[in-house]
Tab-separated table of C-alpha atoms in Angstrom:
chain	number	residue	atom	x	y	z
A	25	UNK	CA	1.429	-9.571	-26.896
A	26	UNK	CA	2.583	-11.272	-29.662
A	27	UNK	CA	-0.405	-13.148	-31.648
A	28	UNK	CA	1.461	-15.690	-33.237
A	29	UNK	CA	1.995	-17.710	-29.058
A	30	UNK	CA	-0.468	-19.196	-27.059
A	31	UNK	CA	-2.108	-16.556	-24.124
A	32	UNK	CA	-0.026	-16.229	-21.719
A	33	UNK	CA	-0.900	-18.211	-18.441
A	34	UNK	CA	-0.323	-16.549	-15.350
A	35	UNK	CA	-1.050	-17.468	-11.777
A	36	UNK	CA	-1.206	-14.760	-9.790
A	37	UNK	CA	-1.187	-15.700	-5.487
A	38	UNK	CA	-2.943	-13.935	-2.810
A	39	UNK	CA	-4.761	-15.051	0.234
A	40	UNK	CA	-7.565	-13.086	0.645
A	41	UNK	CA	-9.990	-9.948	-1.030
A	42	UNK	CA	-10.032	-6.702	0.544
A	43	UNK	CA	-12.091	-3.831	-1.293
A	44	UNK	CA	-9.722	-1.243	0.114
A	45	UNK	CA	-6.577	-2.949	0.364
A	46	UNK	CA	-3.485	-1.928	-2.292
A	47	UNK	CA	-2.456	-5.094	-3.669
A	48	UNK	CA	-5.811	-5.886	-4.329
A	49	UNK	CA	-6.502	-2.706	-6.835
A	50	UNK	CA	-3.149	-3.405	-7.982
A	51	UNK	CA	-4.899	-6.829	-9.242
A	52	UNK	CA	-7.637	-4.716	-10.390
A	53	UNK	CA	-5.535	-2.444	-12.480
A	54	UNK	CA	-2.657	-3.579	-13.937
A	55	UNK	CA	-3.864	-6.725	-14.355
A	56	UNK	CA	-6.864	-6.015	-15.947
A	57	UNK	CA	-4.703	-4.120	-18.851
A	58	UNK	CA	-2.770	-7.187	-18.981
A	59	UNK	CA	-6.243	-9.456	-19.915
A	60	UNK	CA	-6.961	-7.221	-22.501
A	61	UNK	CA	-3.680	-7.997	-24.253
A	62	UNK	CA	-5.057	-11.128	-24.005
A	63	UNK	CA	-3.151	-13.182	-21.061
A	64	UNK	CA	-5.607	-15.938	-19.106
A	65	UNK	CA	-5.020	-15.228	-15.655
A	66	UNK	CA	-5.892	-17.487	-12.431
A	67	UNK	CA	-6.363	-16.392	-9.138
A	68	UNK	CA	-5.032	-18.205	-6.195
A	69	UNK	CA	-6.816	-17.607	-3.178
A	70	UNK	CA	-8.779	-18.670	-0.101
A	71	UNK	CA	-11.312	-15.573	-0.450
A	72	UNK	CA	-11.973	-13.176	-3.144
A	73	UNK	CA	-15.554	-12.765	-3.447
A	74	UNK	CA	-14.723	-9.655	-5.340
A	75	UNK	CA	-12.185	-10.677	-8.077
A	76	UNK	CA	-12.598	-8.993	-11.470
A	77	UNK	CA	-15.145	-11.033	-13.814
A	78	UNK	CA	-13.677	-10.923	-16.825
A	79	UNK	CA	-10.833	-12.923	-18.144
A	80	UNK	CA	-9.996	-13.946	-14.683
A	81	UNK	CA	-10.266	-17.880	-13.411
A	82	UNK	CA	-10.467	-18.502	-9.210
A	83	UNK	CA	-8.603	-21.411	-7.818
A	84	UNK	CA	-9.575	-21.744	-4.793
A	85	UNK	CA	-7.261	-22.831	-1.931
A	86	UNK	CA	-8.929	-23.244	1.329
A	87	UNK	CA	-7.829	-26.148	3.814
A	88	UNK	CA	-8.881	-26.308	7.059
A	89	UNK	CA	-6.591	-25.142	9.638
A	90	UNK	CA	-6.817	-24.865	13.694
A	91	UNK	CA	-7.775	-21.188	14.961
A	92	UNK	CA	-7.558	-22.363	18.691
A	93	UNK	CA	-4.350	-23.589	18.578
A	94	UNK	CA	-2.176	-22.006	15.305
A	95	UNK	CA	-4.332	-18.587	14.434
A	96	UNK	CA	-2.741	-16.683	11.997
A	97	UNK	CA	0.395	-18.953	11.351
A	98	UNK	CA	-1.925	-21.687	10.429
A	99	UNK	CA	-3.985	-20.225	8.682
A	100	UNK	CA	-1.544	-18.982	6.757
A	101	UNK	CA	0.585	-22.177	6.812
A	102	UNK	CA	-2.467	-23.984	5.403
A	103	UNK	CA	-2.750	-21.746	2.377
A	104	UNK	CA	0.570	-21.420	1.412
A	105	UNK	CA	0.821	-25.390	1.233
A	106	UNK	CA	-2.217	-25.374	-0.879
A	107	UNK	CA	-0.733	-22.818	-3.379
A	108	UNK	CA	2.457	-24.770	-3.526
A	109	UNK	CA	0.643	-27.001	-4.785
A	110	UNK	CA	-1.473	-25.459	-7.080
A	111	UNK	CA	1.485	-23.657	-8.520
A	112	UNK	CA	3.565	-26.849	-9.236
A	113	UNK	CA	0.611	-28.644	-10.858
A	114	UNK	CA	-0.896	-26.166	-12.909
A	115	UNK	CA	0.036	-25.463	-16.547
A	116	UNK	CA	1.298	-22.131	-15.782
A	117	UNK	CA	3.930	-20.102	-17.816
A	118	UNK	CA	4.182	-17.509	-14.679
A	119	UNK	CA	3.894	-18.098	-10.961
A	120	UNK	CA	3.330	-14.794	-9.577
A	121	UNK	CA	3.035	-14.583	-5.726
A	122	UNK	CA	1.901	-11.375	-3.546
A	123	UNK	CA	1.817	-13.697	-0.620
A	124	UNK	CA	5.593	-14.921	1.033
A	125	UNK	CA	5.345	-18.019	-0.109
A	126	UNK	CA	8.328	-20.488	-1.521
A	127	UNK	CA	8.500	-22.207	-4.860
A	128	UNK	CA	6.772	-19.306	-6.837
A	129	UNK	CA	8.836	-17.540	-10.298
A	130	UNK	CA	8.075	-13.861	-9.108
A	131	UNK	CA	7.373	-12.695	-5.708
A	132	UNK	CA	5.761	-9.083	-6.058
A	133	UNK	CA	6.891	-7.824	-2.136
A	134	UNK	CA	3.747	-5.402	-2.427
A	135	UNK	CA	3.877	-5.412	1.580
A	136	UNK	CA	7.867	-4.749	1.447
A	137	UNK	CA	10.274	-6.474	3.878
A	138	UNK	CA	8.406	-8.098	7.117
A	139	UNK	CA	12.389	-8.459	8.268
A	140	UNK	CA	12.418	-4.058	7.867
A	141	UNK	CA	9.335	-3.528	9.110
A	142	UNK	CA	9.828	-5.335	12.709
A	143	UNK	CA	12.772	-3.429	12.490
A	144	UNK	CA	10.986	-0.402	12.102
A	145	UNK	CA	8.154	-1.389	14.578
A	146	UNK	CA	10.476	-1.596	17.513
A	147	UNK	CA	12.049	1.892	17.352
A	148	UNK	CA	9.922	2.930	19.940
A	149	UNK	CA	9.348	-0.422	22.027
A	150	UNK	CA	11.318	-1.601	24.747
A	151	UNK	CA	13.776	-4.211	24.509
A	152	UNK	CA	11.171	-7.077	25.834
A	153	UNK	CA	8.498	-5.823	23.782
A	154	UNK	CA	10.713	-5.899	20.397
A	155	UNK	CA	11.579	-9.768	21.503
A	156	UNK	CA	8.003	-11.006	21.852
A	157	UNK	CA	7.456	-9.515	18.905
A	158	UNK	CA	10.160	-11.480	17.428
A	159	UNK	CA	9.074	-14.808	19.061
A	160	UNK	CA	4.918	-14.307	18.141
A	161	UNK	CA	4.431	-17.368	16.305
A	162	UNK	CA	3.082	-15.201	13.326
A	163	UNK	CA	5.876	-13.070	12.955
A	164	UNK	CA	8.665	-15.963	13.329
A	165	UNK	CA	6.293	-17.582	10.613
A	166	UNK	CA	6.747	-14.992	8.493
A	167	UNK	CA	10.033	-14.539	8.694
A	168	UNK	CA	10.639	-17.751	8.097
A	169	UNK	CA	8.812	-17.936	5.213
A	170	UNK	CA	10.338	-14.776	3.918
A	171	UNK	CA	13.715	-15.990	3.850
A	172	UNK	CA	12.945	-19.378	2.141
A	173	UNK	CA	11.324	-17.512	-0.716
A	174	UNK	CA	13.632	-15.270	-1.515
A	175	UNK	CA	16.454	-18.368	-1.475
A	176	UNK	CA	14.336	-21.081	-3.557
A	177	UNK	CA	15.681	-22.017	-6.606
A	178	UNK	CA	12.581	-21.611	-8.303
A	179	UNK	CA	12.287	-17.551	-8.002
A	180	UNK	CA	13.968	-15.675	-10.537
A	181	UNK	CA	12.381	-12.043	-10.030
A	182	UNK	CA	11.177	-9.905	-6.938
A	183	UNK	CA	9.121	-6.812	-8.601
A	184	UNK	CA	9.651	-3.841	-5.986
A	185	UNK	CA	7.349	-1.309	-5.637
A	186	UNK	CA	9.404	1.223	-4.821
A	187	UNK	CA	13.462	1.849	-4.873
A	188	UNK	CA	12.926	1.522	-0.605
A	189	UNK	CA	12.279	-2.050	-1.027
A	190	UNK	CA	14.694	-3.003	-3.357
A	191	UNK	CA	17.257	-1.412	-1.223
A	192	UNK	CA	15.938	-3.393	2.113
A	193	UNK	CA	15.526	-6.539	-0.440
A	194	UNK	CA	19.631	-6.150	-0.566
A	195	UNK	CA	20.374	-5.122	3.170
A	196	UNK	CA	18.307	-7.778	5.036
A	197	UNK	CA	18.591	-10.879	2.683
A	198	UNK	CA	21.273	-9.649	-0.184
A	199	UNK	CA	19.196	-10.648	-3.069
A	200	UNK	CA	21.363	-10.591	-6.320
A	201	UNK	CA	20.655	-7.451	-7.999
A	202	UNK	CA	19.671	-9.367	-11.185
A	203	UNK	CA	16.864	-10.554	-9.460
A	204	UNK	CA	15.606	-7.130	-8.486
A	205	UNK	CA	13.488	-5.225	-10.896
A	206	UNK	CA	11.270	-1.903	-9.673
A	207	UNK	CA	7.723	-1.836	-11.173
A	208	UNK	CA	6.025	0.915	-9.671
A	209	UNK	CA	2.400	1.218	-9.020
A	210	UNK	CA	0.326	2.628	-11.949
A	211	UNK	CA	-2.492	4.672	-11.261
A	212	UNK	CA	-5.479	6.011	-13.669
A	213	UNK	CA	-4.100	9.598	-14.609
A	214	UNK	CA	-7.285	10.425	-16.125
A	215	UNK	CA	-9.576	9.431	-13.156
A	216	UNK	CA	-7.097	10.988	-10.654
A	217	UNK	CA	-6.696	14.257	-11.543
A	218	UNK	CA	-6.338	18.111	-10.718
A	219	UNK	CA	-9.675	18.686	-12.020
A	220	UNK	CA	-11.526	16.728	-8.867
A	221	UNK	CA	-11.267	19.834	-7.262
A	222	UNK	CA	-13.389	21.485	-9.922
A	223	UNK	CA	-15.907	18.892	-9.578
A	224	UNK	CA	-15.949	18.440	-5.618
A	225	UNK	CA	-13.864	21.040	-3.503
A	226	UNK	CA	-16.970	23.036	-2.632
A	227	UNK	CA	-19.703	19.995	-2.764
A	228	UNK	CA	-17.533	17.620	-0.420
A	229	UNK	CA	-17.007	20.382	2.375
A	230	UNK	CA	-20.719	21.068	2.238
A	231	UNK	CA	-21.363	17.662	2.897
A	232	UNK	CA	-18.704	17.194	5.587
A	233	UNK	CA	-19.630	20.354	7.307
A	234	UNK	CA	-16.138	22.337	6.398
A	235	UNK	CA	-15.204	26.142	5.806
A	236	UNK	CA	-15.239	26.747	2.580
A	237	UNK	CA	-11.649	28.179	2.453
A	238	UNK	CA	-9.721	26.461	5.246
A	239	UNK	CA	-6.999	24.662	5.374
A	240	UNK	CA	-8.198	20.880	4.935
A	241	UNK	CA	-5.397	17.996	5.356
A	242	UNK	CA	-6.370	14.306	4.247
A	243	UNK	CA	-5.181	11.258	5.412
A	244	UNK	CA	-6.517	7.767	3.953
A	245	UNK	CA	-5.195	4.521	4.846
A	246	UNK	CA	-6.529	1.360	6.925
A	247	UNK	CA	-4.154	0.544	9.944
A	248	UNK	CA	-4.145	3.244	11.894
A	249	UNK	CA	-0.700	2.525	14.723
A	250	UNK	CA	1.632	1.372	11.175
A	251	UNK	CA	0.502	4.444	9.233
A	252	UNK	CA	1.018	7.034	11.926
A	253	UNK	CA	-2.246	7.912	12.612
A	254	UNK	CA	-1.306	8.769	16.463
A	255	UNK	CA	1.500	10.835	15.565
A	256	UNK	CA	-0.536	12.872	13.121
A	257	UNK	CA	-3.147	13.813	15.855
A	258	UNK	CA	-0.583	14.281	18.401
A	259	UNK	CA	1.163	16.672	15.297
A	260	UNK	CA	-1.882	18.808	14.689
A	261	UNK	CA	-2.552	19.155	18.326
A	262	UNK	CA	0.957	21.002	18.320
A	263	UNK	CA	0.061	23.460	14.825
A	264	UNK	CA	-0.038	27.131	15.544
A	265	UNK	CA	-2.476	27.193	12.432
A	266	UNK	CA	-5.818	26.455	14.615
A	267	UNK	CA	-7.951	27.139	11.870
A	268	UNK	CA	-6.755	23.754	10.182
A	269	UNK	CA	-8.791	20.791	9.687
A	270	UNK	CA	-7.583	16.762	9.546
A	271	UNK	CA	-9.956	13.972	7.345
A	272	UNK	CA	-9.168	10.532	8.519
A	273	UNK	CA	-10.506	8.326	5.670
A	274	UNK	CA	-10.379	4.256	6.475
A	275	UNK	CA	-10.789	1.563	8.604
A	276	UNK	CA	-9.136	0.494	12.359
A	277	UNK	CA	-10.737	-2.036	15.060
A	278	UNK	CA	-9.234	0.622	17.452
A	279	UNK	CA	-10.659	3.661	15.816
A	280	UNK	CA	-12.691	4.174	18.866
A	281	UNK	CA	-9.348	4.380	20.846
A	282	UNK	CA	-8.110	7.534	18.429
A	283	UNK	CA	-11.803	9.388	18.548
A	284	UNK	CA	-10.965	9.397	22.179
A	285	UNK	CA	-7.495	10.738	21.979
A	286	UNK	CA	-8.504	13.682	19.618
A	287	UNK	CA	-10.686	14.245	22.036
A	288	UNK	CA	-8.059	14.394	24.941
A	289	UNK	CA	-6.446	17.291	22.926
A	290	UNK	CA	-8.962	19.349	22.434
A	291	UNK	CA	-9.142	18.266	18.154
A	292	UNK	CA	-13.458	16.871	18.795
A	293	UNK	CA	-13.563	19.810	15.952
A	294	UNK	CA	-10.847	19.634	14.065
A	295	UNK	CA	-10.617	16.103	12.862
A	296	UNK	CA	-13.332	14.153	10.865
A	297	UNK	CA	-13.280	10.422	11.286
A	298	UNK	CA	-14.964	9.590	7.799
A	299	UNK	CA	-14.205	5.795	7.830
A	300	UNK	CA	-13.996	3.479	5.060
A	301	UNK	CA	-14.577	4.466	1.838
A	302	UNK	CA	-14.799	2.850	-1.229
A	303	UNK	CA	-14.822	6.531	-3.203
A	304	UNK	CA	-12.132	8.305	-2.212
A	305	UNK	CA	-12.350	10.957	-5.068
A	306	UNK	CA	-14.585	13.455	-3.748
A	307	UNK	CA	-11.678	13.660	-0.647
A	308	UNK	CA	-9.088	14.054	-2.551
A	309	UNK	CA	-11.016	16.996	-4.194
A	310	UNK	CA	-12.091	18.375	-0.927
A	311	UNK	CA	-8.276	18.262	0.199
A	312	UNK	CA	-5.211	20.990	0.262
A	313	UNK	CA	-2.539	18.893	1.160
A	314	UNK	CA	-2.244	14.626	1.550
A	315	UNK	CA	-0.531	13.483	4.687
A	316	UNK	CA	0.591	9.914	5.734
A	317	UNK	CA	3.528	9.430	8.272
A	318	UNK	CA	3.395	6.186	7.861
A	319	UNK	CA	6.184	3.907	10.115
A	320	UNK	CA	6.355	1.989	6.864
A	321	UNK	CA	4.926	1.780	3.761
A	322	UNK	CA	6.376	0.520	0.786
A	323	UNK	CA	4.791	2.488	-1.632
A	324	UNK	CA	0.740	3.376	-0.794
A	325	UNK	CA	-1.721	3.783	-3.794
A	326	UNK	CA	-3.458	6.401	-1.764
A	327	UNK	CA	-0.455	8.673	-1.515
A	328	UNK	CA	0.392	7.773	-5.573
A	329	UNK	CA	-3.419	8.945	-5.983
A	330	UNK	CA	-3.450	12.144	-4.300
A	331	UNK	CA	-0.267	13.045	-5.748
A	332	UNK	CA	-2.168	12.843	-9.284
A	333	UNK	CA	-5.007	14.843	-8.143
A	334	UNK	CA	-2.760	17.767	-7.341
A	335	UNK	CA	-2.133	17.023	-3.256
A	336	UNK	CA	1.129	18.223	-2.250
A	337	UNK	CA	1.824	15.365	0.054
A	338	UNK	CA	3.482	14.676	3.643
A	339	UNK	CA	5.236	11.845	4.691
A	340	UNK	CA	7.884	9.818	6.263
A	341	UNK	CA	11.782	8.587	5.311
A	342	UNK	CA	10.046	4.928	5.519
A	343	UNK	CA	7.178	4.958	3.035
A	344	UNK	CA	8.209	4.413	-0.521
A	345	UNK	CA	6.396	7.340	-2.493
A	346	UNK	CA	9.668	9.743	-0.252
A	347	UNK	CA	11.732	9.280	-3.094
A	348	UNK	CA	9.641	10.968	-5.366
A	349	UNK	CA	8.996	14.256	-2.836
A	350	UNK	CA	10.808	17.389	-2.903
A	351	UNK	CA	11.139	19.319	-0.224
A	352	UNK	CA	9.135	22.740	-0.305
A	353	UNK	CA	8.278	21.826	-4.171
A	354	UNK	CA	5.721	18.885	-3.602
A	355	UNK	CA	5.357	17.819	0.025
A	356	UNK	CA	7.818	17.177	2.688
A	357	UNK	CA	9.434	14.700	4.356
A	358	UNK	CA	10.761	13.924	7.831
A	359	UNK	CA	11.462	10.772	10.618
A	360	UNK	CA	7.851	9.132	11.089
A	361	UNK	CA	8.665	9.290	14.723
A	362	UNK	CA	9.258	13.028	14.308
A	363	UNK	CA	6.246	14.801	15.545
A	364	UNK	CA	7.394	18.456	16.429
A	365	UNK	CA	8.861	18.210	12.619
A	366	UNK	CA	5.426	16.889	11.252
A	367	UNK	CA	3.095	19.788	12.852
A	368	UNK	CA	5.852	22.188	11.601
A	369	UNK	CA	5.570	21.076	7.750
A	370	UNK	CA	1.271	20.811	8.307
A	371	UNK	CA	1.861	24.961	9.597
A	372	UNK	CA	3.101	25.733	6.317
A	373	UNK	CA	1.209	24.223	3.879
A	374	UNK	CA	-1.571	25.757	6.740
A	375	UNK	CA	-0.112	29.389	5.331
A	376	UNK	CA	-2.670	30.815	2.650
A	377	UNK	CA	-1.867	29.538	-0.702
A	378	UNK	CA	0.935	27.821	0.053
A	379	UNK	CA	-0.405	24.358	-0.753
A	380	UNK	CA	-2.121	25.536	-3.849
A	381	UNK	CA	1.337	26.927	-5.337
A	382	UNK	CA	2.738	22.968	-5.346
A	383	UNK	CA	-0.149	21.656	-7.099
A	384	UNK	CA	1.336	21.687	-10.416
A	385	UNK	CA	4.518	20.222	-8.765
A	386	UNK	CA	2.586	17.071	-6.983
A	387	UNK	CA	0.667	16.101	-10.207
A	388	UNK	CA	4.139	16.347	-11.996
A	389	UNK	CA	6.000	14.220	-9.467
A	390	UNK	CA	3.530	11.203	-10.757
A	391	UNK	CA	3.257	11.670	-14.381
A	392	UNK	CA	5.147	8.690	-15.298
A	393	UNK	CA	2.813	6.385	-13.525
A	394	UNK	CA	0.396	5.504	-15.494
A	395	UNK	CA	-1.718	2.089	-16.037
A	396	UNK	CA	-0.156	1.641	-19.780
A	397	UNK	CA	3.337	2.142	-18.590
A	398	UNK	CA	3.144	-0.342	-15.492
A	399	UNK	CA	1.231	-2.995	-17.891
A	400	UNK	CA	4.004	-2.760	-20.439
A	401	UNK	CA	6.904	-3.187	-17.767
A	402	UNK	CA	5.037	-6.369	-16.497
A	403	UNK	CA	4.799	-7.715	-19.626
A	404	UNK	CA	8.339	-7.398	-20.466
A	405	UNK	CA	9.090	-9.248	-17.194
A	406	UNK	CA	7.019	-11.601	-18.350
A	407	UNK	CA	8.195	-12.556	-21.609
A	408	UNK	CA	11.697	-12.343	-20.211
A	409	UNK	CA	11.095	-15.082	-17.963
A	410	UNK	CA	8.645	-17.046	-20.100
């Protein structure tokens, strides 16, 4: 940043803190590199108890809103008025908003398209089902609000997180492709690395109970029914490889409710429900192969992660990271709705050494991405739009 201008001043939007959630380590990362270039940076938020300390400034925005009568619209209603307001009275040079709301300069869609993923979502409802979901006064909330973002006057840039958004930014609302720019996640390419299998292949399966030499799949992700979860059991339940094992790292009020349907296949041995975790290292050291058939997923930090550490990753046509898988060389790909197709690409990398021979491949596929680079493309948005 250039020394000679004043810091710059950035506001950066989003409701609340969650200690596993990807927009929130996004925060942590690349906008961490950004304070030490020396930019002041205020939060926006109702919650976030955990917000970096340093060069970071909380503005709190918490109205009161009616949970008996609005829930989630209100709440969110409530907040977005608040940061509307906050965003035009504050001496900012940058209005930066990971939440949909109207009136900010960038909106970063870190959660994609909500238009796409309803879309998505009712694939495999029924034609009454997909309408209530369409009249559920959170999701016509949403929508709403998505489409009177994206047409304000004030926004000038949507940052993209992967080339699947921008493409669903132009299908569902034809955003002008001036407006589109693709900043993908950065990740810490020294911290996520190969070598974690050096340091906790054979501790972690000690500690989890697992054969030493086994195949060992990993899933991690909060949000079970969106990230495919289901489909995944259902998938290994159909392997011919019986000898593999499934890790289910995260969090899901119905967890209970997939415990039971391992279970009903016969998988009480073959699947490890570790939870959440706020260390997911010594997993994806543990771990032959990543897998996520997500129903939609813009681009996850936990695939991006175990792609650095060497995990030759599985996934769907609707999760952002797809575009950066090769077929047989780092991973595979297929429908998320696919599930003979998902237990067939889990057999192979099942087949001895298979998953080990893409290692090199996976790690290469995310070279690109680290924290530097993403902090430098920011900051040219920036200073463009300054």
């Amino acid at each position: 940043m250039n020394t000679t201008e004043r810091p710059l001043r950035l506001a950066l939007v989003r409701q609340r803190y969650n200690p596993f959630g990807g927009a929130e380590r996004f925060i942590e990362r690349a906008l961490g590199a950004l304070v030490r270039e020396g930019a002041e940076i205020t939060l926006i938020t109702r919650d976030w108890s955990g917000a970096p300390r340093e060069g970071f400034r909380q503005q709190r925005c918490d109205p009161g809103y009616s949970k008996l009568f609005g829930g989630r619209a209100a709440r969110d209603r409530s907040f977005a008025k608040c940061a509307q307001r906050e965003m035009r009275n504050g001496d900012y040079d940058i209005t930066q908003s990971h939440e949909r709301i109207p009136g900010c300069m960038i909106f970063r869609a870190g959660d994609g398209v909500h238009a796409a993923w309803l879309d998505h979502r009712g694939r495999d409802q029924s034609p009454l089902a997909r309408y209530a979901t369409r009249l559920a006064p959170f999701h016509r909330f949403i929508l709403a609000q998505e489409a009177a973002m994206l047409a304000a006057p004030e926004l000038r840039a949507v940052i993209c997180n992967s080339v699947m958004v921008r493409e669903e930014m132009r299908q569902y609302y034809d955003v002008p492709e001036s407006k589109l720019v693709v900043i993908e996640n950065g990740i810490d390419l020294d911290q996520y690395h190969p070598r974690v299998a050096d340091l906790w292949r054979v501790k972690q399966r000690e500690a989890l109970g697992l054969d030493p030499d086994g195949p060992v799949f990993l899933y991690v992700g909060s949000g079970f029914a969106r990230k495919g979860v289901p489909q995944l059991i259902e998938a290994l339940a159909r392997c011919r490889h019986r000898h593999s094992r499934l890790v289910i790292v995260g969090e899901d009020r119905h967890a209970a409710a997939y415990r039971t349907q391992a279970a009903r296949l016969g998988l009480d041995a073959r699947i490890i429900f570790a939870g959440p975790q706020k260390d997911v290292l010594p997993y994806y050291g543990m771990a032959d192969a990543f897998v996520l058939p997500t129903r939609y997923d813009p681009m996850p930090n936990a695939a991006l992660e175990a792609l650095a550490c060497g995990l030759p990753t599985i996934t769907s046509t609707t999760c952002g990271i797809a575009a950066r898988i090769r077929d047989g060389e780092n991973g595979f790909v297929g429908d998320a709705l696919d599930i003979d197709r998902l237990a067939a690409h889990l057999d192979i990398l099942s087949a001895p050494g298979q998953a080990d021979g893409m290692r090199a491949a996976a790690r290469a596929a995310v070279a690109d991405l680290g924290l530097g680079h993403m902090a430098d493309e920011l900051l040219n948005l920036y200073r463009r739009l300054r």
